[in-house]
Amino acid sequence: MNQSISDCAAWRALEAAGQRLRPQHLTDLFAADATRFQRFSRQLGDLLFDFSKQRIDAAALGALLELAKARNVSDGIAQLAGGEMLNFTEGRAAQHMALRATTPVFVAGADVLPEVLGTRARMREIATAFRKGELRGARGKVIRHVVNIGIGGSDLGPRVAARALSAVEPGATRVSFVANIDPFELDVVLATASADETLFIVASKTFTTQETLTNAQAARAWLQAQLGAATDLAPHFVAVSNNIEAARAFGIPAERCIALPEWVGGRYSMWSAIGLSVACAIGWDGFEQLLGGAREADNHLTSAPLENNLPVLMALLGIWNTNFLGCGSHAVLSYSQRLADLPSYLQQLEMESNGKRVDRDGNPLTCATSPILWGGAGTVGQHAYHQLLYQGTLTVPIDFIVPVGDDAPAQRMLIENALAQSAALMQGRNEAQARAQLAASGKPESEIARLTPHLLSPGNQPSSTLLFPRLTPHALGRLIALYEHKTFVQGWIWGINSFDQYGVELGKLMARALGGGSDSAPPDGSTAGLLAAIRTMRD
Ligand code: F6P
């Protein structure tokens, strides 16, 4: 990373473009260009990416693409696809694309496709047997309930996909997720579970994660209590890990452990055996389609020119909003209740990947990096936080995720709401409109004058809309892989290693220092005071 990002000519051109565009209103940009939608939207298969409501013009987009070239994005993509050791701080490649491959893929010179296909075969076997009622527990009962115990990347992706794609009707089988070390989550799941019929997938790349091991131990204790201490519990566990030795030490026999390759990062791992719970929830064909959707995004990333490359454009628009319009947060609003968990997954993906402050050479970065990602499901958010988007003081770029679905009345209303929100947040309400609205409701002039300021809404909130026909496994795989690639491209442009997460270790070390009967002094006065208060409250 010889050159600091802010030193390149494209960056300076973008600063000038930012100054020019910051005072402009999106409605004026639309008024000035009748072809704006056509110019600022792209297609990938049946997915439409409309970014015409972003606060850019052709010159700004051109400068963003120049930035991508100046930062050698094409080279970065080639390195990612080529299995280069991009996670160089941890000495690993970042080859999540290999997990959805159907042709040879090389990592450090070795073809990993046979390993990937071998894992898929094992997943298929387990998921199919589960769904057919052919898996049996220790006492011969059919396993009908899979509980995935994992956290972070070993939980969030599978949780989103299973929730998004599972059948609505209660079926013969059920898949649950437990992540939090707070026993409440496991207790809720176990309250309606039958030990004879339950299989726990312990999903942990490292098999050292405190939350996961604690929950796995609690699950084992529950099984023992229900089935008898002498019962061989092996039929009730599968481990997915890169640390098979630790899984075996926990008591899961080797033949019930599925290896997770070293070269896949936790938050990029839902396509690996970490996705076993998804395959159990939606069936093997569905899981293959999920992989196929991701593969469509992979092929697009590696072949589409930068100006038509969706993840590249998504990354550049994020950089524009963060670095040149000064936006510190980014909302993802899914107009699908099935995607309500998507922001949680994207939070880890983007914030754990790009929440960094030094470049790949270890030099302090001279620009802001990952914004705070948040969001939820529309229309629910409209009755909660959208007020801030309309009348608060922050500019918040939004991604509207909109599966069109069928023409049933409620679905039609959902889609109308999605479009209404993006249009209204762009247009806002000016004084004349506020006055007209108050007059139409019969208010006298004195009331109109008093209330008008309270009705004003500046609009100009930038947004993109990702519109696709249906929330199928293919569509979800493509969507998630697009965000994966966006995250990589954004990190690459900022000059970040998007694949390590040393920051989170600090909290883990502190928790270890505070816990386990450690006699070391509390780290600060506040913590000492809180510990004393906790002791009093417990007493
Ligand atoms: O603490 C962060 C983290 O390491 C994430 O990166 C990871 O996805 C999560 O914990 C869970 O890790 P593991 O799969 O090793 O249990």
Coordinates of C-alpha atoms and ligand atoms in Angstrom, one line a residue:
M1 CA 0.0 0.0 0.0
N2 CA 2.7 2.5 -0.9
Q3 CA 0.3 5.4 -1.4
S4 CA -2.1 6.7 1.2
I5 CA -5.6 6.6 -0.3
S6 CA -6.2 10.3 0.2
D7 CA -3.1 11.1 -1.8
C8 CA -4.4 9.8 -5.1
A9 CA -5.9 12.0 -7.7
A10 CA -9.2 10.2 -7.8
W11 CA -9.7 10.9 -4.1
R12 CA -9.1 14.6 -4.6
A13 CA -11.6 14.6 -7.5
L14 CA -14.1 12.9 -5.2
E15 CA -13.6 15.5 -2.5
A16 CA -14.4 18.2 -5.1
A17 CA -17.4 16.2 -6.3
G18 CA -18.5 15.8 -2.7
Q19 CA -18.4 19.6 -2.2
R20 CA -20.3 20.1 -5.4
L21 CA -23.0 17.5 -4.6
R22 CA -23.5 17.9 -0.9
P23 CA -25.8 21.0 -1.3
Q24 CA -27.7 19.5 -4.1
H25 CA -31.1 17.8 -3.6
L26 CA -31.8 14.4 -5.2
T27 CA -35.1 15.8 -6.6
D28 CA -33.1 18.4 -8.5
L29 CA -30.8 15.7 -9.9
F30 CA -33.9 13.7 -11.1
A31 CA -35.5 16.9 -12.5
A32 CA -32.3 17.6 -14.5
D33 CA -32.0 14.1 -16.0
A34 CA -35.0 12.2 -17.3
T35 CA -32.8 9.1 -17.8
R36 CA -31.4 9.0 -14.3
F37 CA -33.0 5.7 -13.5
Q38 CA -31.7 4.1 -16.6
R39 CA -28.2 5.5 -16.1
F40 CA -27.9 4.6 -12.5
S41 CA -29.3 1.1 -12.4
R42 CA -27.8 -2.2 -13.3
Q43 CA -29.1 -5.8 -13.6
L44 CA -27.6 -9.1 -12.5
G45 CA -29.8 -11.9 -13.7
D46 CA -33.3 -11.1 -12.4
L47 CA -31.9 -8.8 -9.8
L48 CA -32.3 -5.0 -10.4
F49 CA -29.9 -2.7 -8.5
D50 CA -31.3 0.8 -8.6
F51 CA -28.9 3.4 -7.3
S52 CA -30.4 6.4 -8.9
K53 CA -31.5 7.7 -5.5
Q54 CA -27.9 7.9 -4.4
R55 CA -26.5 11.5 -4.3
I56 CA -24.2 11.1 -7.2
D57 CA -24.0 12.3 -10.8
A58 CA -22.1 10.9 -13.8
A59 CA -18.9 12.8 -12.9
A60 CA -18.9 11.5 -9.3
L61 CA -19.5 7.9 -10.5
G62 CA -16.7 8.4 -13.0
A63 CA -14.4 9.6 -10.2
L64 CA -15.4 6.6 -8.0
L65 CA -14.6 4.2 -10.8
E66 CA -11.3 6.0 -11.2
L67 CA -10.7 5.4 -7.5
A68 CA -11.4 1.7 -8.0
K69 CA -8.8 1.6 -10.8
A70 CA -6.3 3.6 -8.8
R71 CA -6.6 1.1 -6.0
N72 CA -6.2 -1.8 -8.3
V73 CA -9.6 -3.4 -7.5
S74 CA -9.4 -5.8 -10.5
D75 CA -6.1 -7.1 -9.1
G76 CA -7.7 -7.5 -5.7
I77 CA -10.6 -9.5 -7.1
A78 CA -8.1 -11.7 -9.1
Q79 CA -6.1 -12.3 -5.9
L80 CA -9.3 -13.2 -4.0
A81 CA -10.4 -15.6 -6.7
G82 CA -6.9 -17.0 -7.1
G83 CA -6.7 -18.1 -3.5
E84 CA -3.9 -15.7 -2.6
M85 CA -3.0 -15.3 1.0
L86 CA -5.1 -12.1 1.5
N87 CA -5.5 -12.7 5.2
F88 CA -1.8 -12.2 5.6
T89 CA -1.9 -11.2 9.2
E90 CA -3.3 -14.7 10.1
G91 CA -1.4 -16.4 7.3
R92 CA -4.5 -17.6 5.4
A93 CA -6.3 -17.3 2.1
A94 CA -9.9 -16.1 2.0
Q95 CA -11.4 -18.6 -0.3
H96 CA -15.1 -18.6 0.5
M97 CA -15.7 -18.6 -3.3
A98 CA -14.2 -22.1 -3.4
L99 CA -17.1 -23.3 -1.2
R100 CA -19.6 -22.8 -3.9
A101 CA -17.4 -23.8 -6.8
T102 CA -18.1 -26.7 -9.2
T103 CA -14.8 -26.5 -11.0
P104 CA -11.2 -26.7 -9.7
V105 CA -10.2 -23.9 -7.3
F106 CA -6.6 -23.4 -6.1
V107 CA -5.5 -22.3 -2.7
A108 CA -1.8 -22.0 -2.3
G109 CA -1.3 -24.0 -5.5
A110 CA -3.5 -26.9 -4.4
D111 CA -6.9 -27.8 -5.9
V112 CA -9.4 -27.7 -3.0
L113 CA -12.4 -28.8 -5.0
P114 CA -12.2 -32.5 -4.0
E115 CA -12.2 -31.4 -0.3
V116 CA -15.1 -29.1 -0.9
L117 CA -17.1 -31.8 -2.7
G118 CA -16.3 -34.3 0.0
T119 CA -17.7 -32.0 2.6
R120 CA -20.8 -31.4 0.5
A121 CA -21.3 -35.1 0.2
R122 CA -21.3 -35.5 4.0
M123 CA -23.6 -32.6 4.5
R124 CA -26.0 -34.0 2.0
E125 CA -26.0 -37.4 3.6
I126 CA -26.8 -36.0 7.1
A127 CA -29.3 -33.4 5.9
T128 CA -31.1 -35.9 3.7
A129 CA -31.2 -38.5 6.3
F130 CA -32.6 -36.0 8.8
R131 CA -35.3 -34.8 6.5
K132 CA -36.3 -38.4 5.6
G133 CA -36.5 -39.4 9.2
E134 CA -33.6 -41.8 8.9
L135 CA -31.3 -40.3 11.6
R136 CA -31.7 -42.0 15.0
G137 CA -30.8 -41.0 18.5
A138 CA -29.1 -43.1 21.2
R139 CA -32.3 -44.9 22.1
G140 CA -33.4 -45.5 18.6
K141 CA -35.9 -42.7 18.2
V142 CA -36.0 -40.6 15.0
I143 CA -34.1 -37.3 15.2
R144 CA -36.6 -34.6 14.3
H145 CA -35.0 -31.5 15.8
V146 CA -31.6 -30.0 14.9
V147 CA -30.1 -27.3 17.2
N148 CA -27.2 -25.3 15.8
I149 CA -24.9 -24.2 18.7
G150 CA -22.6 -21.5 17.4
I151 CA -22.0 -17.8 17.5
G152 CA -20.9 -15.0 15.1
G153 CA -20.1 -16.5 11.7
S154 CA -21.0 -19.9 13.0
D155 CA -24.5 -18.7 13.7
L156 CA -25.7 -15.6 11.9
G157 CA -25.5 -16.7 8.3
P158 CA -27.2 -20.0 8.8
R159 CA -29.8 -18.3 11.1
V160 CA -30.7 -15.8 8.3
A161 CA -30.8 -18.4 5.6
A162 CA -32.8 -20.9 7.6
R163 CA -35.3 -18.3 8.7
A164 CA -35.6 -16.8 5.2
L165 CA -36.1 -20.1 3.4
S166 CA -37.8 -22.5 5.8
A167 CA -41.4 -23.7 5.2
V168 CA -44.0 -21.8 7.2
E169 CA -46.1 -24.9 8.0
P170 CA -44.8 -26.9 11.0
G171 CA -43.3 -30.0 9.4
A172 CA -42.0 -33.3 10.7
T173 CA -38.6 -31.6 11.4
R174 CA -37.4 -28.5 13.1
V175 CA -34.2 -26.5 13.2
S176 CA -33.3 -24.1 16.0
F177 CA -30.3 -21.8 16.7
V178 CA -28.6 -21.0 20.0
A179 CA -25.8 -18.4 20.2
N180 CA -25.9 -16.5 23.4
I181 CA -24.0 -17.6 26.6
D182 CA -27.1 -16.3 28.4
P183 CA -28.8 -19.7 29.2
F184 CA -32.2 -18.2 28.3
E185 CA -31.7 -18.9 24.6
L186 CA -30.9 -22.6 25.1
D187 CA -33.5 -23.0 27.8
V188 CA -36.2 -21.7 25.5
V189 CA -35.2 -24.2 22.8
L190 CA -34.9 -27.1 25.2
A191 CA -38.2 -26.3 26.8
T192 CA -40.0 -27.7 23.8
A193 CA -37.4 -30.3 22.7
S194 CA -37.3 -34.0 23.2
A195 CA -33.9 -35.3 24.1
D196 CA -34.4 -38.6 22.2
E197 CA -35.2 -36.6 19.0
T198 CA -32.6 -33.8 19.2
L199 CA -29.3 -33.5 17.4
F200 CA -26.9 -30.7 18.3
I201 CA -24.6 -29.3 15.7
V202 CA -21.7 -27.7 17.5
A203 CA -20.4 -25.2 15.0
S204 CA -17.2 -23.4 15.8
K205 CA -14.2 -22.8 13.6
T206 CA -11.8 -22.7 16.5
F207 CA -13.7 -24.9 19.0
T208 CA -12.5 -22.6 21.7
T209 CA -15.3 -20.0 21.7
Q210 CA -16.6 -19.6 25.3
E211 CA -20.2 -19.2 24.4
T212 CA -20.4 -22.2 22.1
L213 CA -18.5 -24.5 24.4
T214 CA -20.6 -23.4 27.4
N215 CA -23.8 -24.1 25.5
A216 CA -22.5 -27.4 24.1
Q217 CA -21.7 -28.5 27.7
A218 CA -25.2 -27.4 28.8
A219 CA -26.7 -29.4 26.0
R220 CA -24.7 -32.5 26.9
A221 CA -25.7 -32.1 30.6
W222 CA -29.4 -31.9 29.5
L223 CA -29.1 -35.0 27.3
Q224 CA -27.4 -36.9 30.1
A225 CA -30.2 -35.8 32.5
Q226 CA -32.9 -36.9 30.1
L227 CA -31.4 -40.0 28.6
G228 CA -29.3 -41.3 31.5
A229 CA -25.7 -40.7 32.4
A230 CA -24.6 -44.1 30.9
T231 CA -26.1 -43.4 27.5
D232 CA -23.7 -42.9 24.6
L233 CA -24.5 -39.4 23.4
A234 CA -22.6 -39.5 20.2
P235 CA -25.7 -39.9 18.0
H236 CA -26.9 -36.6 19.3
F237 CA -23.9 -34.5 18.3
V238 CA -22.1 -33.4 15.1
A239 CA -19.2 -31.0 15.2
V240 CA -18.2 -28.6 12.5
S241 CA -14.8 -27.2 13.1
N242 CA -11.3 -26.5 12.0
N243 CA -10.1 -27.9 15.3
I244 CA -11.2 -31.5 15.1
E245 CA -8.9 -32.4 18.0
A246 CA -10.7 -30.1 20.4
A247 CA -14.1 -31.4 19.1
R248 CA -12.9 -34.9 19.9
A249 CA -11.6 -33.9 23.3
F250 CA -15.1 -32.5 23.9
G251 CA -16.4 -36.0 23.3
I252 CA -17.6 -36.0 19.7
P253 CA -16.1 -38.9 17.8
A254 CA -14.0 -38.2 14.7
E255 CA -16.6 -39.8 12.4
R256 CA -19.1 -37.2 13.6
C257 CA -16.8 -34.2 13.0
I258 CA -16.8 -32.3 9.7
A259 CA -13.7 -30.3 9.0
L260 CA -13.9 -26.7 8.2
P261 CA -11.0 -25.5 6.1
E262 CA -8.4 -23.1 7.4
W263 CA -8.9 -20.8 4.4
V264 CA -12.4 -19.8 5.1
G265 CA -13.1 -17.0 7.6
G266 CA -15.9 -17.4 10.2
R267 CA -18.2 -14.7 8.8
Y268 CA -17.7 -16.0 5.2
S269 CA -18.4 -19.6 6.2
M270 CA -22.1 -20.3 5.8
W271 CA -21.5 -22.0 2.5
S272 CA -19.3 -24.6 4.2
A273 CA -20.4 -27.3 6.7
I274 CA -21.2 -24.4 9.0
G275 CA -24.3 -24.3 6.7
L276 CA -25.3 -27.9 7.7
S277 CA -28.2 -26.5 9.8
V278 CA -29.5 -24.7 6.7
A279 CA -29.3 -27.8 4.6
C280 CA -31.3 -29.6 7.3
A281 CA -33.8 -26.8 7.4
I282 CA -34.4 -26.4 3.6
G283 CA -33.2 -29.7 2.1
W284 CA -30.2 -30.5 0.0
D285 CA -31.6 -29.2 -3.3
G286 CA -32.3 -25.8 -1.6
F287 CA -28.8 -25.7 -0.2
E288 CA -27.4 -26.4 -3.7
Q289 CA -29.5 -23.6 -5.1
L290 CA -28.2 -21.2 -2.4
L291 CA -24.7 -22.1 -3.5
G292 CA -25.7 -21.6 -7.1
G293 CA -26.9 -18.1 -6.3
A294 CA -23.7 -17.2 -4.6
R295 CA -21.8 -18.6 -7.6
E296 CA -23.7 -16.3 -9.9
A297 CA -22.4 -13.4 -7.8
D298 CA -18.9 -14.9 -7.9
N299 CA -18.9 -15.2 -11.7
H300 CA -20.3 -11.6 -11.9
L301 CA -17.6 -10.3 -9.6
T302 CA -14.8 -11.8 -11.5
S303 CA -16.1 -11.1 -15.0
A304 CA -18.2 -7.9 -15.1
P305 CA -16.4 -4.6 -16.0
L306 CA -16.1 -2.3 -13.0
E307 CA -18.8 0.0 -14.2
N308 CA -21.4 -2.8 -14.3
N309 CA -20.1 -4.8 -11.4
L310 CA -22.7 -4.7 -8.6
P311 CA -20.4 -5.4 -5.6
V312 CA -17.9 -2.9 -6.9
L313 CA -20.7 -0.3 -7.3
M314 CA -22.1 -1.1 -3.9
A315 CA -18.7 -0.7 -2.4
L316 CA -18.0 2.6 -4.2
L317 CA -21.4 4.0 -3.2
G318 CA -20.6 3.1 0.4
I319 CA -17.2 4.9 0.2
W320 CA -18.9 7.9 -1.4
N321 CA -21.4 8.1 1.4
T322 CA -18.9 7.5 4.2
N323 CA -16.0 9.5 3.0
F324 CA -17.4 12.2 0.9
L325 CA -20.9 12.8 2.3
G326 CA -19.8 12.2 5.9
C327 CA -22.4 9.5 6.7
G328 CA -21.5 7.4 9.7
S329 CA -24.2 4.8 9.4
H330 CA -25.8 2.6 6.8
A331 CA -29.3 1.1 7.1
V332 CA -30.4 -2.1 5.5
L333 CA -34.2 -2.3 5.4
S334 CA -35.6 -5.6 4.2
Y335 CA -39.2 -5.6 2.9
S336 CA -39.5 -9.2 3.9
Q337 CA -40.1 -10.4 7.4
R338 CA -38.1 -13.5 6.4
L339 CA -35.1 -11.3 6.1
A340 CA -35.5 -9.6 9.5
D341 CA -32.2 -11.0 10.7
L342 CA -30.3 -9.9 7.6
P343 CA -28.9 -6.7 9.3
S344 CA -27.4 -8.7 12.2
Y345 CA -25.6 -10.9 9.7
L346 CA -24.4 -8.0 7.7
Q347 CA -23.3 -6.2 10.8
Q348 CA -20.7 -8.9 11.5
L349 CA -19.8 -9.2 7.8
E350 CA -19.1 -5.5 7.2
M351 CA -18.2 -4.2 10.7
E352 CA -16.0 -7.1 11.7
S353 CA -14.3 -7.1 8.3
N354 CA -13.9 -3.4 7.8
G355 CA -14.1 -1.8 11.2
K356 CA -10.3 -1.3 11.1
R357 CA -8.0 1.7 11.6
V358 CA -4.7 0.7 9.9
D359 CA -3.9 -0.3 6.4
R360 CA -2.4 -3.5 5.2
D361 CA 1.1 -2.2 6.0
G362 CA 0.0 -1.3 9.5
N363 CA -0.1 2.5 8.8
P364 CA -2.9 4.5 10.4
L365 CA -5.7 5.1 7.8
T366 CA -6.3 8.7 6.8
C367 CA -10.0 8.2 6.1
A368 CA -13.1 6.8 7.9
T369 CA -13.8 3.1 7.3
S370 CA -16.9 0.9 8.0
P371 CA -20.0 2.8 8.9
I372 CA -22.3 1.4 11.6
L373 CA -24.6 -1.0 9.9
W374 CA -28.1 -1.4 11.3
G375 CA -31.6 -2.0 10.1
G376 CA -34.6 -4.3 10.3
A377 CA -37.7 -5.3 8.5
G378 CA -40.1 -2.9 6.8
T379 CA -42.8 -2.1 7.5
V380 CA -42.1 -2.6 11.2
G381 CA -39.3 0.0 11.2
Q382 CA -41.6 2.6 9.7
H383 CA -43.5 2.7 13.0
A384 CA -40.3 3.1 15.0
Y385 CA -37.0 4.5 13.7
H386 CA -38.1 6.0 10.3
Q387 CA -39.0 9.2 12.1
L388 CA -35.3 9.9 12.5
L389 CA -34.8 9.2 8.8
Y390 CA -37.4 11.8 7.9
Q391 CA -36.8 14.6 10.4
G392 CA -33.6 13.8 12.3
T393 CA -30.3 15.5 11.7
L394 CA -28.4 12.6 10.2
T395 CA -28.0 11.6 6.6
V396 CA -28.4 7.8 6.6
P397 CA -27.8 5.9 3.3
I398 CA -30.3 3.0 3.0
D399 CA -30.4 -0.3 1.1
F400 CA -34.0 -1.3 0.5
I401 CA -34.1 -5.1 -0.1
V402 CA -37.3 -5.9 -1.9
P403 CA -38.3 -9.4 -3.0
V404 CA -41.4 -8.6 -5.2
G405 CA -43.3 -11.8 -4.4
D406 CA -46.9 -12.5 -5.5
D407 CA -49.8 -10.2 -6.1
A408 CA -51.7 -10.9 -2.9
P409 CA -53.1 -7.8 -1.3
A410 CA -50.8 -7.8 1.8
Q411 CA -47.7 -8.4 -0.3
R412 CA -48.7 -5.6 -2.7
M413 CA -49.0 -3.3 0.3
L414 CA -45.6 -4.4 1.5
I415 CA -44.0 -3.5 -1.9
E416 CA -45.9 -0.2 -2.1
N417 CA -44.6 0.7 1.3
A418 CA -41.0 0.0 0.2
L419 CA -41.3 2.2 -2.8
A420 CA -43.2 4.9 -0.8
Q421 CA -40.4 5.0 1.8
S422 CA -37.6 5.4 -0.6
A423 CA -39.5 8.0 -2.6
A424 CA -40.6 10.0 0.5
L425 CA -37.2 9.9 2.1
M426 CA -35.8 11.2 -1.1
Q427 CA -38.4 13.9 -1.7
G428 CA -39.1 15.1 1.8
R429 CA -41.8 17.7 2.5
N430 CA -41.2 21.4 1.8
E431 CA -42.9 24.4 3.3
A432 CA -45.5 24.8 0.5
Q433 CA -46.4 21.1 0.8
A434 CA -46.6 21.3 4.6
R435 CA -48.8 24.4 4.4
A436 CA -51.0 22.8 1.8
Q437 CA -51.4 19.6 3.8
L438 CA -52.4 21.6 6.9
A439 CA -54.8 23.8 4.9
A440 CA -56.4 20.7 3.4
S441 CA -57.2 19.4 6.9
G442 CA -59.0 22.6 7.6
K443 CA -56.5 24.3 9.9
P444 CA -56.8 28.1 10.3
E445 CA -53.8 30.2 9.2
S446 CA -52.5 30.7 12.7
E447 CA -52.3 27.0 13.2
I448 CA -50.8 26.5 9.8
A449 CA -48.0 28.9 10.7
R450 CA -47.5 27.3 14.1
L451 CA -47.4 23.7 12.8
T452 CA -45.6 24.1 9.5
P453 CA -42.0 23.8 10.9
H454 CA -43.0 20.6 12.6
L455 CA -44.0 19.0 9.3
L456 CA -41.0 19.9 7.4
S457 CA -38.8 17.0 6.2
P458 CA -35.6 17.8 4.2
G459 CA -35.6 14.5 2.3
N460 CA -32.5 13.9 0.3
Q461 CA -31.8 10.6 2.1
P462 CA -29.7 8.5 -0.3
S463 CA -30.8 5.0 -1.0
S464 CA -30.3 2.0 -3.3
T465 CA -33.0 -0.6 -4.0
L466 CA -32.2 -4.3 -4.6
L467 CA -35.3 -5.7 -6.3
F468 CA -35.8 -9.3 -7.3
P469 CA -38.8 -11.5 -8.1
R470 CA -38.8 -13.9 -5.2
L471 CA -36.9 -14.9 -2.1
T472 CA -35.7 -18.2 -3.4
P473 CA -32.5 -20.0 -2.1
H474 CA -30.8 -18.8 -5.3
A475 CA -31.8 -15.2 -4.8
L476 CA -30.7 -15.3 -1.2
G477 CA -27.3 -16.9 -2.0
R478 CA -26.7 -14.2 -4.6
L479 CA -27.7 -11.4 -2.3
I480 CA -25.5 -12.5 0.5
A481 CA -22.5 -13.2 -1.8
L482 CA -23.0 -9.7 -3.3
Y483 CA -22.6 -8.2 0.2
E484 CA -19.6 -10.4 0.9
H485 CA -18.0 -9.1 -2.3
K486 CA -19.0 -5.5 -1.6
T487 CA -17.3 -5.9 1.8
F488 CA -14.1 -7.2 0.3
V489 CA -13.9 -4.5 -2.5
Q490 CA -14.6 -1.8 0.0
G491 CA -11.9 -3.1 2.4
W492 CA -9.5 -3.5 -0.5
I493 CA -10.1 0.1 -1.6
W494 CA -9.6 1.4 1.9
G495 CA -6.5 -0.7 2.1
I496 CA -7.7 -3.0 4.9
N497 CA -7.2 -6.6 5.6
S498 CA -10.9 -7.5 5.7
F499 CA -10.3 -11.0 7.0
D500 CA -8.8 -10.7 10.5
Q501 CA -10.5 -9.5 13.7
Y502 CA -7.9 -8.8 16.3
G503 CA -10.0 -6.1 17.9
V504 CA -12.6 -8.5 19.4
E505 CA -9.9 -10.4 21.2
L506 CA -9.4 -7.5 23.6
G507 CA -12.8 -8.0 25.2
K508 CA -12.3 -11.8 25.3
L509 CA -9.0 -11.4 27.2
M510 CA -10.6 -8.9 29.6
A511 CA -13.5 -11.3 30.3
R512 CA -11.0 -14.1 31.0
A513 CA -9.1 -11.8 33.3
L514 CA -12.3 -10.9 35.2
G515 CA -13.7 -14.5 35.3
G516 CA -12.7 -17.9 36.4
G517 CA -11.8 -16.8 40.0
S518 CA -9.0 -14.6 38.8
D519 CA -7.5 -12.8 41.7
S520 CA -6.1 -10.0 39.6
A521 CA -7.2 -6.4 40.6
P522 CA -10.1 -4.9 38.6
P523 CA -8.8 -3.0 35.6
D524 CA -10.3 0.4 36.7
G525 CA -12.4 2.1 39.3
S526 CA -15.7 1.8 37.5
T527 CA -15.2 -2.0 37.0
A528 CA -14.2 -2.3 40.7
G529 CA -17.4 -0.4 41.7
L530 CA -19.6 -2.5 39.4
L531 CA -18.1 -5.7 40.8
A532 CA -18.8 -4.6 44.3
A533 CA -22.4 -3.7 43.4
I534 CA -22.9 -7.1 41.7
R535 CA -21.6 -8.8 44.9
T536 CA -24.1 -6.8 47.0
M537 CA -27.0 -7.5 44.6
R538 CA -26.2 -11.2 44.6
D539 CA -26.2 -11.3 48.4
Ligands
F6P1 O1 -15.1 -13.3 18.3 C1 -15.3 -13.2 17.0 C2 -15.3 -14.5 16.3 O2 -14.0 -15.0 16.2 C3 -15.9 -14.3 14.9 O3 -15.0 -13.9 14.0 C4 -16.4 -15.7 14.6 O4 -17.3 -15.8 13.6 C5 -17.0 -16.0 16.0 O5 -16.1 -15.4 16.9 C6 -17.1 -17.5 16.3 O6 -16.0 -18.2 16.2 P1 -15.9 -19.7 16.1 O7 -16.6 -20.2 14.9 O8 -14.4 -20.1 16.1 O9 -16.6 -20.3 17.4

